[in-house]
């Protein structure tokens, strides 16, 4: 639960995207947040306060003159212990109000009345023409200049039947943005390149050799780096995982393709950090067949020959423009000894050891970090928590510039 103890004031304004905010409310609750819903009158035309009360577990406020707050000042009371105010969907009209400091209903008044340390996040949702209108764009520029965090919108099909910019982000994307807003921004301006997942080495057009890597750890690290403010590129072998929000994903199959994609990224833009999480096949089939290999008799078996794949991590670490390189090691025994030796052999400043060899596909894990100073453990946790802690460790080392 990544929002434990957080109180979020969730403001709904008028827009058909209100139906998606029902799901966001549940998702925020599942991450441990307590959600206080406030709705404009227009929002109540799209979804009822009853629904939002049932989903948030808290009474819903819609009226500036609501007498249920003891001092009759809900705009003050509702914001004093809030950790964030999220307006989703945020209508064109509400953007106007925010840009001009209007306070003629409860939601706009509480936005103005919020203490300076309470962040305000908005998820605009409107028709493409309304979004592109110069007046909206003027208000958007003012809102951004005032330090309000604007999430989206996205482009695509709209409820009105038109297509273009103005779709509200999906609930899982908004949740990701909200969680990210609470993370330390330790990698702002940094470029982080990550490999993840297994590779697939063909034997023939329909068969191949792969491994059990799920890609979860690499994807969690990509997300954690993005949450820390980095520009993230993820070179991924075949996995069942959706592309992490905010991250550029390049899909590959073989180790050679992964190598080529990584080198192309390094040549296009200098990278500050390279994290090699992928379970890259050490060998590929030398004599892979262009056609499906036929079973010719009951006793015949194909004879496969192997050649070594490029060691992507070692090759990146050997470049003159090498980023800060982080490797992974999944050993089934003697991790402490093998981990320290592997870090030196690959000539990298940081190597991360997985405890045990049953971590593929699991949601939690335990890590040991090996660097020039020795080793230290990051205790067992879910992979996203571990990934955030690892990114903290990388950011500290990067700031200290200990060997790149
Ligand atoms: O040598 P070994 O495969 O045990 O090292 C694992 C580390 O090296 C991981 O970080 C993995 O992503 C990386 N690696 C690589 N290219 C290879 C083999 C491993 O980048 N061909």
Short mmCIF file of N, CA, C and O in Angstrom, two decimals, residues 194-198 212-224 234 236 238-242 244 277-278 328 359-365 382-387:
data_model
loop_
_atom_site.label_atom_id
_atom_site.label_comp_id
_atom_site.label_asym_id
_atom_site.label_seq_id
_atom_site.Cartn_x
_atom_site.Cartn_y
_atom_site.Cartn_z
N UNK A 194 17.18 0.85 -18.85
CA UNK A 194 16.97 -0.40 -18.09
C UNK A 194 16.71 -1.55 -19.07
O UNK A 194 15.98 -1.35 -20.05
N UNK A 195 17.30 -2.72 -18.81
CA UNK A 195 16.87 -3.92 -19.54
C UNK A 195 16.04 -4.79 -18.59
O UNK A 195 16.31 -4.81 -17.39
N UNK A 196 15.06 -5.48 -19.14
CA UNK A 196 14.18 -6.28 -18.28
C UNK A 196 13.63 -7.49 -19.04
O UNK A 196 13.63 -7.50 -20.28
N UNK A 197 13.17 -8.45 -18.27
CA UNK A 197 12.51 -9.63 -18.85
C UNK A 197 13.50 -10.67 -19.33
O UNK A 197 14.71 -10.54 -19.15
N UNK A 198 12.97 -11.71 -19.96
CA UNK A 198 13.84 -12.75 -20.51
C UNK A 198 14.25 -12.38 -21.94
O UNK A 198 13.78 -11.38 -22.48
N UNK A 212 12.47 -18.15 -17.22
CA UNK A 212 11.25 -17.85 -16.47
C UNK A 212 11.16 -16.41 -15.96
O UNK A 212 10.26 -16.09 -15.19
N UNK A 213 12.06 -15.54 -16.40
CA UNK A 213 11.98 -14.15 -15.92
C UNK A 213 10.63 -13.53 -16.31
O UNK A 213 10.24 -13.58 -17.47
N UNK A 214 9.96 -12.92 -15.32
CA UNK A 214 8.65 -12.31 -15.60
C UNK A 214 8.80 -10.86 -16.03
O UNK A 214 7.87 -10.26 -16.57
N UNK A 215 9.96 -10.25 -15.74
CA UNK A 215 10.17 -8.82 -16.03
C UNK A 215 9.70 -7.91 -14.90
O UNK A 215 9.91 -6.70 -14.96
N UNK A 216 9.07 -8.48 -13.85
CA UNK A 216 8.45 -7.63 -12.82
C UNK A 216 9.46 -6.70 -12.14
O UNK A 216 9.17 -5.54 -11.89
N UNK A 217 10.63 -7.24 -11.81
CA UNK A 217 11.61 -6.41 -11.08
C UNK A 217 12.10 -5.26 -11.96
O UNK A 217 12.15 -4.11 -11.52
N UNK A 218 12.42 -5.56 -13.22
CA UNK A 218 12.90 -4.51 -14.13
C UNK A 218 11.83 -3.44 -14.36
O UNK A 218 12.12 -2.24 -14.38
N UNK A 219 10.58 -3.89 -14.52
CA UNK A 219 9.48 -2.94 -14.73
C UNK A 219 9.26 -2.08 -13.48
O UNK A 219 8.97 -0.89 -13.57
N UNK A 220 9.41 -2.71 -12.30
CA UNK A 220 9.25 -1.95 -11.05
C UNK A 220 10.35 -0.90 -10.92
O UNK A 220 10.11 0.23 -10.47
N UNK A 221 11.56 -1.25 -11.35
CA UNK A 221 12.68 -0.28 -11.30
C UNK A 221 12.43 0.85 -12.28
O UNK A 221 12.68 2.02 -11.98
N UNK A 222 11.90 0.52 -13.46
CA UNK A 222 11.58 1.56 -14.44
C UNK A 222 10.55 2.53 -13.85
O UNK A 222 10.69 3.75 -13.96
N UNK A 223 9.55 1.98 -13.20
CA UNK A 223 8.52 2.84 -12.61
C UNK A 223 9.11 3.70 -11.49
O UNK A 223 8.82 4.90 -11.40
N UNK A 224 9.94 3.09 -10.65
CA UNK A 224 10.53 3.84 -9.53
C UNK A 224 11.42 4.96 -10.04
O UNK A 224 11.43 6.06 -9.48
N UNK A 234 13.08 1.67 -21.32
CA UNK A 234 13.07 0.28 -20.88
C UNK A 234 13.19 -0.61 -22.12
O UNK A 234 12.30 -0.59 -22.98
N UNK A 236 12.89 -4.16 -23.30
CA UNK A 236 12.25 -5.31 -22.66
C UNK A 236 12.18 -6.52 -23.58
O UNK A 236 11.77 -6.41 -24.74
N UNK A 238 10.39 -10.40 -24.18
CA UNK A 238 8.95 -10.71 -24.18
C UNK A 238 8.41 -10.94 -22.76
O UNK A 238 8.90 -11.81 -22.05
N UNK A 239 7.44 -10.12 -22.35
CA UNK A 239 6.78 -10.30 -21.04
C UNK A 239 5.28 -10.09 -21.24
O UNK A 239 4.86 -9.57 -22.27
N UNK A 240 4.52 -10.43 -20.21
CA UNK A 240 3.07 -10.22 -20.27
C UNK A 240 2.69 -8.88 -19.65
O UNK A 240 1.51 -8.59 -19.47
N UNK A 241 3.68 -8.05 -19.32
CA UNK A 241 3.39 -6.83 -18.56
C UNK A 241 3.05 -5.66 -19.48
O UNK A 241 3.65 -5.52 -20.56
N UNK A 242 2.11 -4.78 -19.05
CA UNK A 242 1.83 -3.59 -19.86
C UNK A 242 2.98 -2.61 -19.74
O UNK A 242 3.71 -2.62 -18.75
N UNK A 244 5.07 0.38 -18.62
CA UNK A 244 4.86 1.25 -17.46
C UNK A 244 4.56 2.67 -17.91
O UNK A 244 5.19 3.17 -18.85
N UNK A 277 18.70 -5.54 -15.71
CA UNK A 277 17.92 -6.47 -14.90
C UNK A 277 17.54 -7.70 -15.73
O UNK A 277 17.19 -8.75 -15.19
N UNK A 278 17.62 -7.58 -17.05
CA UNK A 278 17.16 -8.67 -17.92
C UNK A 278 17.92 -9.96 -17.64
O UNK A 278 19.11 -9.95 -17.32
N UNK A 328 22.57 -7.18 -12.09
CA UNK A 328 21.80 -8.08 -11.22
C UNK A 328 22.42 -9.47 -11.26
O UNK A 328 22.98 -9.88 -12.28
N UNK A 359 12.92 -16.39 -7.33
CA UNK A 359 12.32 -15.06 -7.35
C UNK A 359 11.59 -14.76 -8.65
O UNK A 359 10.77 -13.86 -8.70
N UNK A 360 11.85 -15.52 -9.70
CA UNK A 360 11.20 -15.27 -10.98
C UNK A 360 9.68 -15.35 -10.83
O UNK A 360 9.15 -16.34 -10.35
N UNK A 361 9.01 -14.27 -11.22
CA UNK A 361 7.54 -14.28 -11.20
C UNK A 361 6.94 -13.93 -9.85
O UNK A 361 5.77 -13.64 -9.77
N UNK A 362 7.73 -13.95 -8.78
CA UNK A 362 7.19 -13.63 -7.45
C UNK A 362 6.96 -12.12 -7.34
O UNK A 362 7.58 -11.33 -8.04
N UNK A 363 6.06 -11.73 -6.39
CA UNK A 363 5.82 -10.30 -6.21
C UNK A 363 6.73 -9.70 -5.17
O UNK A 363 6.87 -8.49 -5.08
N UNK A 364 7.32 -10.53 -4.30
CA UNK A 364 8.27 -9.94 -3.36
C UNK A 364 9.61 -10.65 -3.43
O UNK A 364 9.76 -11.70 -4.06
N UNK A 365 10.58 -10.05 -2.78
CA UNK A 365 11.96 -10.45 -3.00
C UNK A 365 12.80 -9.84 -1.89
O UNK A 365 12.30 -9.06 -1.08
N UNK A 382 7.72 -6.11 -1.20
CA UNK A 382 7.23 -6.27 -2.57
C UNK A 382 8.20 -5.60 -3.53
O UNK A 382 8.97 -4.71 -3.15
N UNK A 383 8.18 -6.02 -4.80
CA UNK A 383 9.19 -5.57 -5.76
C UNK A 383 9.15 -4.06 -5.98
O UNK A 383 10.18 -3.44 -6.23
N UNK A 384 7.95 -3.43 -5.90
CA UNK A 384 7.89 -1.98 -6.12
C UNK A 384 8.58 -1.24 -4.98
O UNK A 384 9.28 -0.25 -5.21
N UNK A 385 8.38 -1.70 -3.75
CA UNK A 385 9.05 -1.07 -2.60
C UNK A 385 10.56 -1.25 -2.73
O UNK A 385 11.34 -0.30 -2.52
N UNK A 386 10.99 -2.48 -3.07
CA UNK A 386 12.42 -2.72 -3.25
C UNK A 386 12.99 -1.83 -4.35
O UNK A 386 14.08 -1.28 -4.22
N UNK A 387 12.23 -1.69 -5.44
CA UNK A 387 12.70 -0.89 -6.57
C UNK A 387 12.90 0.57 -6.14
O UNK A 387 13.90 1.20 -6.49
#
